[in-house]
Amino acid sequence: MSRASLTLCLTMVLGGAALLALLNLVVPAGSALHVPTYTVSLFGKYLSYAMLAVAVDLVWGFAGILSLGHAAFFALGGYAMGMYLMRQIGTRGVYGNAILPDFMVFLNWKSLPWYWQGFDHPAFAIVMVLVVPGLLALVFGWLAFRSRVTGVYLSIITQALTYALLLAFFRNDMGFGGNNGLTDFKDMFGIPLHADATRDGLLVATAIFLALELLIARYVVTSRFGKVLIAVRDAESRTRFLGYRPEAYKLFVFVLSAVMAGVGGALYVPQVGIINPSEFSPANSIEAVIWVAVGGRGTLVGAVLGAVLVNLGKTFFTGALPELWLFALGAVFIMVTLVLPGGLLGLARRRAPRAVPAAPAPEPAE
Amino acid sequence: MNLIRVLLLMFALCPFAAQAQDDPFAGLAGNYEAIRHAVEALAVSGNPNAAATVAALQAGTLFAAPDQSLWIRQGDTLTNARTGVTGTPEGDLRRVRVNNAVRRAIEEATGALTLFAPVPAKRIKAAADLFAQHDAAMLPMLERALAKETDPAVRGAIEQAYAAALLAAGVAPVTDRLAAIDVLRRRGDLDASNLLASLTNQPPQVAAAAARAVAAIARVQRLWALAQGVFYGLSLGSVLLLAAAGLAITFGVMGVINMAHGEMVMLGAYTTFLVQQAIGAYAPALAGAGVVLAVPAAFVVAGAVGIAVERLLIRFLYGRPLETLLATWGLSLALQQAVRSIFGASNRDVTSPGWMSGAAQWGGLTITFNRLYIIVFAALVVAALMAVLRFTPLGLRMRAVTQNRRMAAAMGIRTPWIDALTFGLGSGVAGMAGVALSQIDNVSPNLGQGYIIDSFMVVVFGGVGNLWGTLVSALTLGIVNKFLEPVAGAVLAKIFVLVLLILFIQRKPRGLFPLKGRAVEA
């Protein structure tokens, strides 16, 4: 990943977000240049997806871990934020209960479950946004990498993980709103959530966090640590024989990536206004992988590009030609893997000698 | 003269008076109270015409003549209720009326009277009803029925009813009661246990025997519950096995991560739907065989799609499992949308043929036929698959190519063609699974998605490249799931199984029955 493309990407993300926010806030509603708040939130959503994509690229592109459950970390971060936002509703809910969210009153719960305690404090919620996905990734990754579960096996069990969480969060007894999830938020840090300025602020905040995430990820992969990581991706056994501990490297980057995904989820929820169990569905995680593949695996910038482009396409198709969206998405999956293994950035850089190295995976069962 | 007339009258009446004591029909011509008593008397009388009379009373077709004779009207003919002979009564007929008390008596009596019905199944049913009532008043009638009964099955049922009534009466000698308890213990179901547990004021011997019998029944019940759980588990396991069998070929043997596997299952289910529609339109006589005809059709359809997919997509991605995963996922999205565009998003109605519905009771086991057939079908499919791999030239070549592709090629095997056929075989088996799943699941474009993760878990748990492992793993997962369900609830049980599997794969990444040798580390 060249410094130039990163700079370009950061400029576009931050500048674009600031421009959209300004056009929404300053330009009067009648003007041709006015950007509706809907569009602001839409791009905010894309950028939080881009945060997920960068997180996926970090593990897949640089450590060779194809996680098909990364949306689970995204959703967990989202739920942590959603719980804070639920508590902020206070007596403005349908049932007007100061302590219990509406769905708990509806389910006839008498008191707040222990795991909801503390979520009325924003600082606690923010810590949880980082800790919950990170902890899950730590436990899961520790178990998986220690016993050298790799390749497709790892992909399949990450998928099973998010599937199990999907089923769990669908249950009303879990205390996370069941099927409907958490919604009907009113305000955030004391600021009304539905105000235009809040939306603009959230978009800019997401852009800033995405930029930070890109910088951190770039720092990690270009450091000495990153070199070892790439060695693990390309030849894990060889790296181990050289005296490194691949599982430690993988675990660190997996946890880092999960935390990043969680932050993305936490920024996603206030902009979309709802978090429900469908965010855990395995299809979402796989879609996040295809964003990365479209942009170009192992480039970080490509992940942002892919996430924004594919989701722009999704918004267009599901609005204009809903029948065709899955055909288009399916075709993108197939075309990217068959004819565009380096993604769009790989295409743009085909002349350059340092193309994206495709992991030389050995043929199984031979 | 008067005296003589009185005496004559007495002589004339005497037989009648004596008969009135014996004649259970007599009260029917009287007031409600008398009718009620008459119905009760008829119920235990054992009179061959009692059943028809009570039925007529219930239906409102029983009439009394002025001379106290009783007549049943059926259309235009009148039958004497006592004798069963058709005839013409003298004088005006009066309908015998009933009130609520009589209606209750009729209902109770009908149960008892069916004990003498000509069809054995009806008699068994009646005995079962009487068992539930365990009314001491029925004892004489049960005795009579027992004396007359020759069918052993009916006899057993009546004996149980008799034992229940005897215990409820609480006046029989101790030995009789012990014998009755023994009969109930052998019956061994929850009703018998409840009845035994409800006995009070019994002599200590009887009470102890009853307690022992309750405990014995509880033991038997636990065993039956266990067996039922195993059956449900096998049933779920066979569904998992069917869904995973094709994957055991494509993923297990070839190493291709086919995320569109579920869609092959879905195509099989839609083929079943189409076959059923075609039969309904062109050959309604074959309706019962639709499912059977759908099996080869689904195999061909899904197998052909599988071969096409291998030739057009997967062969370019050999050696890149993660890319294969993504490409086949894209394919699965496209296939789902294609089916949704053609057939609509709503569920399609696949009806089960008559011979597949219903259930059999075997001891304490309820065995539903469609579940049973699916178990049998899964066993047949896996057996056929193993036979193909083991005994056919195609199977030989498949194994050769998987074990050593270059050597196989050097021996003159056209490996690309074998790849295509192997993938087609796996997909075809998935299609056949779709036929079975169409009988128990909704046939919708999303049918396959629900099975894909389970299928992969089954194959990975069993050990890749090992059909026996897949078999064991599917049945184990099914049974574990079904035994967790009563404890934890269906969803939580599934979550537990998934978490257990995730943990298991950490411990043994190569599954229950890992392949040994160099192939593993390739």
mmCIF file with all atom_site columns, N, CA, C and O in Angstrom, chain A residues 241-267:
data_model
loop_
_atom_site.group_PDB
_atom_site.id
_atom_site.type_symbol
_atom_site.label_atom_id
_atom_site.label_alt_id
_atom_site.label_comp_id
_atom_site.label_asym_id
_atom_site.label_entity_id
_atom_site.label_seq_id
_atom_site.pdbx_PDB_ins_code
_atom_site.Cartn_x
_atom_site.Cartn_y
_atom_site.Cartn_z
_atom_site.occupancy
_atom_site.B_iso_or_equiv
_atom_site.pdbx_formal_charge
_atom_site.auth_seq_id
_atom_site.auth_comp_id
_atom_site.auth_asym_id
_atom_site.auth_atom_id
_atom_site.pdbx_PDB_model_num
ATOM 1   N N  . PHE A 1 241 ? 8.984   -22.356 12.056 1.00 0.00 ? 241 PHE A N  1
ATOM 2   C CA . PHE A 1 241 ? 10.287  -23.012 12.148 1.00 0.00 ? 241 PHE A CA 1
ATOM 3   C C  . PHE A 1 241 ? 11.404  -21.995 12.339 1.00 0.00 ? 241 PHE A C  1
ATOM 4   O O  . PHE A 1 241 ? 12.470  -22.316 12.850 1.00 0.00 ? 241 PHE A O  1
ATOM 5   N N  . LEU A 1 242 ? 11.139  -20.756 11.920 1.00 0.00 ? 242 LEU A N  1
ATOM 6   C CA . LEU A 1 242 ? 12.149  -19.721 12.113 1.00 0.00 ? 242 LEU A CA 1
ATOM 7   C C  . LEU A 1 242 ? 12.158  -19.204 13.552 1.00 0.00 ? 242 LEU A C  1
ATOM 8   O O  . LEU A 1 242 ? 12.943  -18.323 13.885 1.00 0.00 ? 242 LEU A O  1
ATOM 9   N N  . GLY A 1 243 ? 11.229  -19.697 14.369 1.00 0.00 ? 243 GLY A N  1
ATOM 10  C CA . GLY A 1 243 ? 11.274  -19.346 15.771 1.00 0.00 ? 243 GLY A CA 1
ATOM 11  C C  . GLY A 1 243 ? 10.219  -18.339 16.200 1.00 0.00 ? 243 GLY A C  1
ATOM 12  O O  . GLY A 1 243 ? 10.202  -17.921 17.352 1.00 0.00 ? 243 GLY A O  1
ATOM 13  N N  . TYR A 1 244 ? 9.343   -17.936 15.296 1.00 0.00 ? 244 TYR A N  1
ATOM 14  C CA . TYR A 1 244 ? 8.260   -17.039 15.690 1.00 0.00 ? 244 TYR A CA 1
ATOM 15  C C  . TYR A 1 244 ? 7.088   -17.871 16.192 1.00 0.00 ? 244 TYR A C  1
ATOM 16  O O  . TYR A 1 244 ? 6.992   -19.058 15.910 1.00 0.00 ? 244 TYR A O  1
ATOM 17  N N  . ARG A 1 245 ? 6.199   -17.189 16.919 1.00 0.00 ? 245 ARG A N  1
ATOM 18  C CA . ARG A 1 245 ? 4.981   -17.872 17.353 1.00 0.00 ? 245 ARG A CA 1
ATOM 19  C C  . ARG A 1 245 ? 3.804   -17.297 16.573 1.00 0.00 ? 245 ARG A C  1
ATOM 20  O O  . ARG A 1 245 ? 3.238   -16.284 16.977 1.00 0.00 ? 245 ARG A O  1
ATOM 21  N N  . PRO A 1 246 ? 3.438   -17.956 15.468 1.00 0.00 ? 246 PRO A N  1
ATOM 22  C CA . PRO A 1 246 ? 2.390   -17.390 14.609 1.00 0.00 ? 246 PRO A CA 1
ATOM 23  C C  . PRO A 1 246 ? 1.095   -17.118 15.361 1.00 0.00 ? 246 PRO A C  1
ATOM 24  O O  . PRO A 1 246 ? 0.422   -16.127 15.098 1.00 0.00 ? 246 PRO A O  1
ATOM 25  N N  . GLU A 1 247 ? 0.772   -18.005 16.333 1.00 0.00 ? 247 GLU A N  1
ATOM 26  C CA . GLU A 1 247 ? -0.521  -17.835 17.007 1.00 0.00 ? 247 GLU A CA 1
ATOM 27  C C  . GLU A 1 247 ? -0.580  -16.510 17.763 1.00 0.00 ? 247 GLU A C  1
ATOM 28  O O  . GLU A 1 247 ? -1.623  -15.861 17.796 1.00 0.00 ? 247 GLU A O  1
ATOM 29  N N  . ALA A 1 248 ? 0.558   -16.088 18.328 1.00 0.00 ? 248 ALA A N  1
ATOM 30  C CA . ALA A 1 248 ? 0.551   -14.825 19.067 1.00 0.00 ? 248 ALA A CA 1
ATOM 31  C C  . ALA A 1 248 ? 0.315   -13.654 18.118 1.00 0.00 ? 248 ALA A C  1
ATOM 32  O O  . ALA A 1 248 ? -0.476  -12.751 18.413 1.00 0.00 ? 248 ALA A O  1
ATOM 33  N N  . TYR A 1 249 ? 0.969   -13.703 16.970 1.00 0.00 ? 249 TYR A N  1
ATOM 34  C CA . TYR A 1 249 ? 0.796   -12.628 15.992 1.00 0.00 ? 249 TYR A CA 1
ATOM 35  C C  . TYR A 1 249 ? -0.633  -12.586 15.495 1.00 0.00 ? 249 TYR A C  1
ATOM 36  O O  . TYR A 1 249 ? -1.253  -11.538 15.383 1.00 0.00 ? 249 TYR A O  1
ATOM 37  N N  . LYS A 1 250 ? -1.144  -13.764 15.197 1.00 0.00 ? 250 LYS A N  1
ATOM 38  C CA . LYS A 1 250 ? -2.510  -13.827 14.682 1.00 0.00 ? 250 LYS A CA 1
ATOM 39  C C  . LYS A 1 250 ? -3.513  -13.361 15.727 1.00 0.00 ? 250 LYS A C  1
ATOM 40  O O  . LYS A 1 250 ? -4.458  -12.631 15.424 1.00 0.00 ? 250 LYS A O  1
ATOM 41  N N  . LEU A 1 251 ? -3.272  -13.786 16.966 1.00 0.00 ? 251 LEU A N  1
ATOM 42  C CA . LEU A 1 251 ? -4.212  -13.427 18.025 1.00 0.00 ? 251 LEU A CA 1
ATOM 43  C C  . LEU A 1 251 ? -4.244  -11.910 18.203 1.00 0.00 ? 251 LEU A C  1
ATOM 44  O O  . LEU A 1 251 ? -5.313  -11.307 18.299 1.00 0.00 ? 251 LEU A O  1
ATOM 45  N N  . PHE A 1 252 ? -3.074  -11.291 18.224 1.00 0.00 ? 252 PHE A N  1
ATOM 46  C CA . PHE A 1 252 ? -3.039  -9.845  18.436 1.00 0.00 ? 252 PHE A CA 1
ATOM 47  C C  . PHE A 1 252 ? -3.820  -9.141  17.334 1.00 0.00 ? 252 PHE A C  1
ATOM 48  O O  . PHE A 1 252 ? -4.671  -8.284  17.588 1.00 0.00 ? 252 PHE A O  1
ATOM 49  N N  . VAL A 1 253 ? -3.541  -9.523  16.094 1.00 0.00 ? 253 VAL A N  1
ATOM 50  C CA . VAL A 1 253 ? -4.172  -8.799  14.996 1.00 0.00 ? 253 VAL A CA 1
ATOM 51  C C  . VAL A 1 253 ? -5.664  -9.110  14.932 1.00 0.00 ? 253 VAL A C  1
ATOM 52  O O  . VAL A 1 253 ? -6.475  -8.261  14.574 1.00 0.00 ? 253 VAL A O  1
ATOM 53  N N  . PHE A 1 254 ? -6.036  -10.307 15.351 1.00 0.00 ? 254 PHE A N  1
ATOM 54  C CA . PHE A 1 254 ? -7.456  -10.684 15.352 1.00 0.00 ? 254 PHE A CA 1
ATOM 55  C C  . PHE A 1 254 ? -8.223  -9.839  16.368 1.00 0.00 ? 254 PHE A C  1
ATOM 56  O O  . PHE A 1 254 ? -9.304  -9.316  16.073 1.00 0.00 ? 254 PHE A O  1
ATOM 57  N N  . VAL A 1 255 ? -7.635  -9.687  17.556 1.00 0.00 ? 255 VAL A N  1
ATOM 58  C CA . VAL A 1 255 ? -8.302  -8.900  18.592 1.00 0.00 ? 255 VAL A CA 1
ATOM 59  C C  . VAL A 1 255 ? -8.369  -7.431  18.175 1.00 0.00 ? 255 VAL A C  1
ATOM 60  O O  . VAL A 1 255 ? -9.414  -6.779  18.287 1.00 0.00 ? 255 VAL A O  1
ATOM 61  N N  . LEU A 1 256 ? -7.264  -6.924  17.650 1.00 0.00 ? 256 LEU A N  1
ATOM 62  C CA . LEU A 1 256 ? -7.241  -5.533  17.190 1.00 0.00 ? 256 LEU A CA 1
ATOM 63  C C  . LEU A 1 256 ? -8.338  -5.311  16.151 1.00 0.00 ? 256 LEU A C  1
ATOM 64  O O  . LEU A 1 256 ? -9.111  -4.341  16.215 1.00 0.00 ? 256 LEU A O  1
ATOM 65  N N  . SER A 1 257 ? -8.422  -6.254  15.223 1.00 0.00 ? 257 SER A N  1
ATOM 66  C CA . SER A 1 257 ? -9.402  -6.134  14.154 1.00 0.00 ? 257 SER A CA 1
ATOM 67  C C  . SER A 1 257 ? -10.833 -6.202  14.700 1.00 0.00 ? 257 SER A C  1
ATOM 68  O O  . SER A 1 257 ? -11.714 -5.453  14.253 1.00 0.00 ? 257 SER A O  1
ATOM 69  N N  . ALA A 1 258 ? -11.048 -7.076  15.690 1.00 0.00 ? 258 ALA A N  1
ATOM 70  C CA . ALA A 1 258 ? -12.387 -7.186  16.275 1.00 0.00 ? 258 ALA A CA 1
ATOM 71  C C  . ALA A 1 258 ? -12.778 -5.879  16.958 1.00 0.00 ? 258 ALA A C  1
ATOM 72  O O  . ALA A 1 258 ? -13.924 -5.425  16.847 1.00 0.00 ? 258 ALA A O  1
ATOM 73  N N  . VAL A 1 259 ? -11.819 -5.265  17.656 1.00 0.00 ? 259 VAL A N  1
ATOM 74  C CA . VAL A 1 259 ? -12.119 -3.994  18.327 1.00 0.00 ? 259 VAL A CA 1
ATOM 75  C C  . VAL A 1 259 ? -12.467 -2.923  17.296 1.00 0.00 ? 259 VAL A C  1
ATOM 76  O O  . VAL A 1 259 ? -13.423 -2.162  17.453 1.00 0.00 ? 259 VAL A O  1
ATOM 77  N N  . MET A 1 260 ? -11.705 -2.915  16.210 1.00 0.00 ? 260 MET A N  1
ATOM 78  C CA . MET A 1 260 ? -11.993 -1.949  15.148 1.00 0.00 ? 260 MET A CA 1
ATOM 79  C C  . MET A 1 260 ? -13.390 -2.159  14.584 1.00 0.00 ? 260 MET A C  1
ATOM 80  O O  . MET A 1 260 ? -14.141 -1.204  14.357 1.00 0.00 ? 260 MET A O  1
ATOM 81  N N  . ALA A 1 261 ? -13.732 -3.419  14.352 1.00 0.00 ? 261 ALA A N  1
ATOM 82  C CA . ALA A 1 261 ? -15.066 -3.718  13.843 1.00 0.00 ? 261 ALA A CA 1
ATOM 83  C C  . ALA A 1 261 ? -16.124 -3.263  14.839 1.00 0.00 ? 261 ALA A C  1
ATOM 84  O O  . ALA A 1 261 ? -17.159 -2.709  14.457 1.00 0.00 ? 261 ALA A O  1
ATOM 85  N N  . GLY A 1 262 ? -15.846 -3.468  16.135 1.00 0.00 ? 262 GLY A N  1
ATOM 86  C CA . GLY A 1 262 ? -16.796 -3.065  17.167 1.00 0.00 ? 262 GLY A CA 1
ATOM 87  C C  . GLY A 1 262 ? -17.020 -1.555  17.161 1.00 0.00 ? 262 GLY A C  1
ATOM 88  O O  . GLY A 1 262 ? -18.168 -1.092  17.277 1.00 0.00 ? 262 GLY A O  1
ATOM 89  N N  . VAL A 1 263 ? -15.948 -0.787  16.994 1.00 0.00 ? 263 VAL A N  1
ATOM 90  C CA . VAL A 1 263 ? -16.089 0.669   16.934 1.00 0.00 ? 263 VAL A CA 1
ATOM 91  C C  . VAL A 1 263 ? -16.941 1.046   15.727 1.00 0.00 ? 263 VAL A C  1
ATOM 92  O O  . VAL A 1 263 ? -17.823 1.915   15.815 1.00 0.00 ? 263 VAL A O  1
ATOM 93  N N  . GLY A 1 264 ? -16.693 0.357   14.598 1.00 0.00 ? 264 GLY A N  1
ATOM 94  C CA . GLY A 1 264 ? -17.516 0.601   13.416 1.00 0.00 ? 264 GLY A CA 1
ATOM 95  C C  . GLY A 1 264 ? -18.982 0.375   13.721 1.00 0.00 ? 264 GLY A C  1
ATOM 96  O O  . GLY A 1 264 ? -19.838 1.188   13.357 1.00 0.00 ? 264 GLY A O  1
ATOM 97  N N  . GLY A 1 265 ? -19.279 -0.722  14.424 1.00 0.00 ? 265 GLY A N  1
ATOM 98  C CA . GLY A 1 265 ? -20.661 -1.023  14.764 1.00 0.00 ? 265 GLY A CA 1
ATOM 99  C C  . GLY A 1 265 ? -21.259 0.033   15.667 1.00 0.00 ? 265 GLY A C  1
ATOM 100 O O  . GLY A 1 265 ? -22.419 0.432   15.511 1.00 0.00 ? 265 GLY A O  1
ATOM 101 N N  . ALA A 1 266 ? -20.450 0.508   16.621 1.00 0.00 ? 266 ALA A N  1
ATOM 102 C CA . ALA A 1 266 ? -20.950 1.513   17.559 1.00 0.00 ? 266 ALA A CA 1
ATOM 103 C C  . ALA A 1 266 ? -21.279 2.807   16.836 1.00 0.00 ? 266 ALA A C  1
ATOM 104 O O  . ALA A 1 266 ? -22.204 3.522   17.222 1.00 0.00 ? 266 ALA A O  1
ATOM 105 N N  . LEU A 1 267 ? -20.540 3.136   15.772 1.00 0.00 ? 267 LEU A N  1
ATOM 106 C CA . LEU A 1 267 ? -20.849 4.348   15.016 1.00 0.00 ? 267 LEU A CA 1
ATOM 107 C C  . LEU A 1 267 ? -22.002 4.119   14.046 1.00 0.00 ? 267 LEU A C  1
ATOM 108 O O  . LEU A 1 267 ? -22.688 5.050   13.648 1.00 0.00 ? 267 LEU A O  1
#
